[in-house]
Amino acid sequence: MGERIAQIHRKTNETDISMTLDLDGQGRADIHTGIGFFDHMLNSFSRHGFFNLEVSVDGDLYVDCHHTIEDTGIVLGDAIRQALGDKKGIRRYGSSVLPMDDVLVLAAMDLSGRPYFAFDAEFSSQRVGDFDTEMVREFFYAVSYSAGMNLHIKLLSGDNNHHIIEGIFKAFARALDEATGFDPRINDVLSTKGAL
Ligand SMILES: [Mn+2]
């Protein structure tokens, strides 16, 4: 089995992003997006999914945080898809119900190649640090579509905005770790069609 690592550089007029993702890592992260709370979330994603992740973003933060967060989501989805390759031997499905203090979050995914995104969570504040809470939906929409992933995220209970967002990132990480992991019973791809 080869290494499952993707290295991506994406530059537009709004953002310049470099990312390296290793799906079979130890949870080592080196994250610099210019948005402190977003760095905290990507560190949590790396740590709790055991992914090694290096991210450097030079975004148009003088506008707002939108392009920086959305484009990082696009690149992370691309990196996941590239690192997965032909998806031979992986579990394909992953889910996590994750508690964080007052919050309980559900994340479930199917690495089917067919993007679908369902998001059911509301926030009572517009911002956590310099991170606009409405960008949580935008980020995971971008990830799911560029990864070709069916992704469902649902807030089951709780109301602290920092905890809700962090719980979502951790639940997503754990679900992705499960879905990208190998099952020795799966020799080819887990699909009756023969391809994912
Ligand atoms: Mn925190």
Short mmCIF file of C-alpha atoms and ligand atoms in Angstrom, two decimals:
data_model
loop_
_atom_site.label_atom_id
_atom_site.label_comp_id
_atom_site.label_asym_id
_atom_site.label_seq_id
_atom_site.Cartn_x
_atom_site.Cartn_y
_atom_site.Cartn_z
CA MET A 1 0.00 0.00 0.00
CA GLY A 2 1.29 3.44 -0.96
CA GLU A 3 1.34 6.55 1.11
CA ARG A 4 -1.94 8.39 1.33
CA ILE A 5 -0.61 11.92 1.18
CA ALA A 6 -1.82 14.89 -0.86
CA GLN A 7 0.03 18.11 -1.44
CA ILE A 8 -1.90 21.00 -2.96
CA HIS A 9 -1.20 24.60 -3.85
CA ARG A 10 -4.17 26.72 -4.94
CA LYS A 11 -3.91 30.42 -5.73
CA THR A 12 -6.67 32.79 -6.75
CA ASN A 13 -7.12 36.56 -6.51
CA GLU A 14 -8.66 36.00 -3.06
CA THR A 15 -6.54 33.31 -1.42
CA ASP A 16 -3.18 31.57 -1.73
CA ILE A 17 -3.30 28.17 -0.01
CA SER A 18 -0.68 25.48 0.51
CA MET A 19 -1.74 22.23 2.15
CA THR A 20 -0.24 18.84 2.89
CA LEU A 21 -2.50 16.11 4.26
CA ASP A 22 -1.43 12.64 5.40
CA LEU A 23 -4.43 10.42 6.14
CA ASP A 24 -2.23 7.94 8.02
CA GLY A 25 -0.58 10.38 10.38
CA GLN A 26 -0.19 10.86 14.10
CA GLY A 27 -2.23 14.04 14.51
CA ARG A 28 0.62 16.47 13.93
CA ALA A 29 -0.47 19.89 12.71
CA ASP A 30 1.15 23.09 11.52
CA ILE A 31 -1.68 25.52 10.77
CA HIS A 32 -1.51 29.17 9.78
CA THR A 33 -4.71 30.64 8.32
CA GLY A 34 -4.58 34.11 9.84
CA ILE A 35 -7.78 33.34 11.81
CA GLY A 36 -6.99 32.16 15.34
CA PHE A 37 -10.20 30.24 15.97
CA PHE A 38 -10.00 28.56 12.54
CA ASP A 39 -6.42 27.47 13.36
CA HIS A 40 -7.76 26.03 16.63
CA MET A 41 -10.45 24.07 14.70
CA LEU A 42 -8.03 22.67 12.10
CA ASN A 43 -5.64 21.68 14.90
CA SER A 44 -8.53 19.82 16.56
CA PHE A 45 -9.40 18.13 13.26
CA SER A 46 -5.81 16.95 12.81
CA ARG A 47 -5.37 15.81 16.39
CA HIS A 48 -8.64 13.93 16.78
CA GLY A 49 -8.59 12.32 13.34
CA PHE A 50 -4.87 11.38 13.55
CA PHE A 51 -4.23 13.23 10.30
CA ASN A 52 -0.98 15.09 9.74
CA LEU A 53 -1.95 18.46 8.34
CA GLU A 54 0.08 21.44 7.22
CA VAL A 55 -1.91 24.47 6.12
CA SER A 56 -0.70 27.90 5.16
CA VAL A 57 -3.26 30.43 3.95
CA ASP A 58 -2.68 33.97 2.75
CA GLY A 59 -6.27 35.18 2.36
CA ASP A 60 -8.03 38.50 1.84
CA LEU A 61 -8.86 38.96 5.52
CA TYR A 62 -9.16 42.73 4.98
CA VAL A 63 -12.50 41.81 3.30
CA ASP A 64 -13.68 39.30 5.91
CA CYS A 65 -13.05 35.65 6.80
CA HIS A 66 -15.30 34.21 4.07
CA HIS A 67 -12.89 33.42 1.22
CA THR A 68 -10.17 32.19 3.55
CA ILE A 69 -12.43 29.64 5.26
CA GLU A 70 -14.40 28.57 2.18
CA ASP A 71 -11.31 28.13 0.00
CA THR A 72 -9.52 26.17 2.72
CA GLY A 73 -12.55 23.86 2.72
CA ILE A 74 -12.28 23.41 -1.05
CA VAL A 75 -8.59 22.54 -0.76
CA LEU A 76 -9.13 20.18 2.19
CA GLY A 77 -11.82 18.33 0.21
CA ASP A 78 -9.49 18.09 -2.79
CA ALA A 79 -6.70 16.82 -0.54
CA ILE A 80 -8.94 14.15 0.98
CA ARG A 81 -10.05 12.95 -2.47
CA GLN A 82 -6.51 12.91 -3.86
CA ALA A 83 -5.00 11.18 -0.82
CA LEU A 84 -7.72 8.49 -0.91
CA GLY A 85 -6.86 7.48 -4.47
CA ASP A 86 -8.87 4.45 -5.61
CA LYS A 87 -10.37 3.88 -2.12
CA LYS A 88 -9.50 0.19 -2.16
CA GLY A 89 -9.92 -1.52 1.20
CA ILE A 90 -11.41 1.44 3.09
CA ARG A 91 -14.52 1.28 5.27
CA ARG A 92 -16.18 4.04 3.22
CA TYR A 93 -18.70 4.90 5.97
CA GLY A 94 -17.88 6.71 9.17
CA SER A 95 -19.83 8.37 11.93
CA SER A 96 -19.34 9.93 15.31
CA VAL A 97 -21.59 11.20 18.07
CA LEU A 98 -19.32 13.45 20.04
CA PRO A 99 -19.89 15.20 23.35
CA MET A 100 -18.10 18.37 24.32
CA ASP A 101 -19.28 19.71 27.66
CA ASP A 102 -22.86 20.91 27.07
CA VAL A 103 -22.79 20.00 23.37
CA LEU A 104 -23.63 16.75 21.58
CA VAL A 105 -22.87 16.62 17.85
CA LEU A 106 -23.43 14.00 15.16
CA ALA A 107 -21.32 13.66 12.00
CA ALA A 108 -21.87 10.87 9.48
CA MET A 109 -20.34 10.38 6.06
CA ASP A 110 -20.18 8.12 3.04
CA LEU A 111 -17.11 8.46 0.81
CA SER A 112 -19.31 7.51 -2.11
CA GLY A 113 -17.91 9.88 -4.72
CA ARG A 114 -21.34 11.53 -4.85
CA PRO A 115 -21.41 14.83 -2.95
CA TYR A 116 -24.33 15.57 -0.68
CA PHE A 117 -24.41 17.90 2.28
CA ALA A 118 -26.96 18.20 5.11
CA PHE A 119 -26.34 20.63 7.95
CA ASP A 120 -28.60 21.12 10.94
CA ALA A 121 -27.09 23.44 13.55
CA GLU A 122 -27.84 26.98 14.63
CA PHE A 123 -25.69 29.50 16.42
CA SER A 124 -26.70 32.17 18.90
CA SER A 125 -23.71 34.42 18.20
CA GLN A 126 -22.47 35.78 14.87
CA ARG A 127 -18.83 35.28 15.64
CA VAL A 128 -16.36 33.29 17.72
CA GLY A 129 -13.12 35.29 17.73
CA ASP A 130 -12.58 36.36 14.12
CA PHE A 131 -14.52 33.36 12.81
CA ASP A 132 -18.07 34.02 11.54
CA THR A 133 -20.30 31.20 12.77
CA GLU A 134 -22.19 31.09 9.43
CA MET A 135 -18.91 29.92 7.88
CA VAL A 136 -19.14 26.51 9.56
CA ARG A 137 -21.80 25.50 7.04
CA GLU A 138 -19.85 27.02 4.13
CA PHE A 139 -16.64 25.25 5.12
CA PHE A 140 -18.16 21.78 5.35
CA TYR A 141 -20.25 22.30 2.21
CA ALA A 142 -17.00 23.06 0.37
CA VAL A 143 -15.24 20.03 1.90
CA SER A 144 -18.07 17.64 1.02
CA TYR A 145 -18.41 18.80 -2.58
CA SER A 146 -14.74 18.84 -3.43
CA ALA A 147 -14.11 15.52 -1.67
CA GLY A 148 -17.12 13.84 -3.32
CA MET A 149 -18.47 12.98 0.10
CA ASN A 150 -21.96 12.52 1.46
CA LEU A 151 -21.80 14.43 4.75
CA HIS A 152 -24.45 14.92 7.41
CA ILE A 153 -23.82 17.17 10.39
CA LYS A 154 -26.38 17.63 13.12
CA LEU A 155 -26.32 19.41 16.45
CA LEU A 156 -28.20 17.16 18.88
CA SER A 157 -28.03 19.42 21.95
CA GLY A 158 -26.11 22.22 23.61
CA ASP A 159 -25.72 25.93 23.07
CA ASN A 160 -22.17 27.23 23.66
CA ASN A 161 -21.02 28.40 20.22
CA HIS A 162 -17.32 27.62 20.74
CA HIS A 163 -18.24 24.10 21.89
CA ILE A 164 -20.72 23.54 19.05
CA ILE A 165 -18.16 24.41 16.37
CA GLU A 166 -15.32 22.52 18.02
CA GLY A 167 -17.59 19.51 18.56
CA ILE A 168 -18.48 19.57 14.84
CA PHE A 169 -14.82 19.65 13.78
CA LYS A 170 -13.92 16.81 16.17
CA ALA A 171 -16.92 14.66 15.18
CA PHE A 172 -16.08 15.23 11.51
CA ALA A 173 -12.46 14.20 12.18
CA ARG A 174 -13.41 11.00 13.95
CA ALA A 175 -15.96 10.07 11.28
CA LEU A 176 -13.38 10.70 8.55
CA ASP A 177 -10.78 8.64 10.40
CA GLU A 178 -13.23 5.73 10.52
CA ALA A 179 -14.36 6.08 6.89
CA THR A 180 -10.80 6.33 5.53
CA GLY A 181 -9.55 3.47 7.69
CA PHE A 182 -8.95 -0.02 6.35
CA ASP A 183 -11.00 -3.13 7.03
CA PRO A 184 -9.01 -6.32 6.29
CA ARG A 185 -12.24 -7.98 5.06
CA ILE A 186 -12.48 -5.47 2.21
CA ASN A 187 -10.12 -6.51 -0.61
CA ASP A 188 -11.39 -4.25 -3.37
CA VAL A 189 -13.77 -1.30 -3.05
CA LEU A 190 -16.84 -1.58 -0.82
CA SER A 191 -19.43 -1.22 -3.54
CA THR A 192 -21.54 -3.63 -5.58
CA LYS A 193 -20.75 -1.38 -8.56
CA GLY A 194 -17.03 -2.09 -8.21
CA ALA A 195 -16.05 1.59 -8.02
CA LEU A 196 -16.39 4.50 -5.64
MN MN B 1 -11.66 25.14 22.21
#
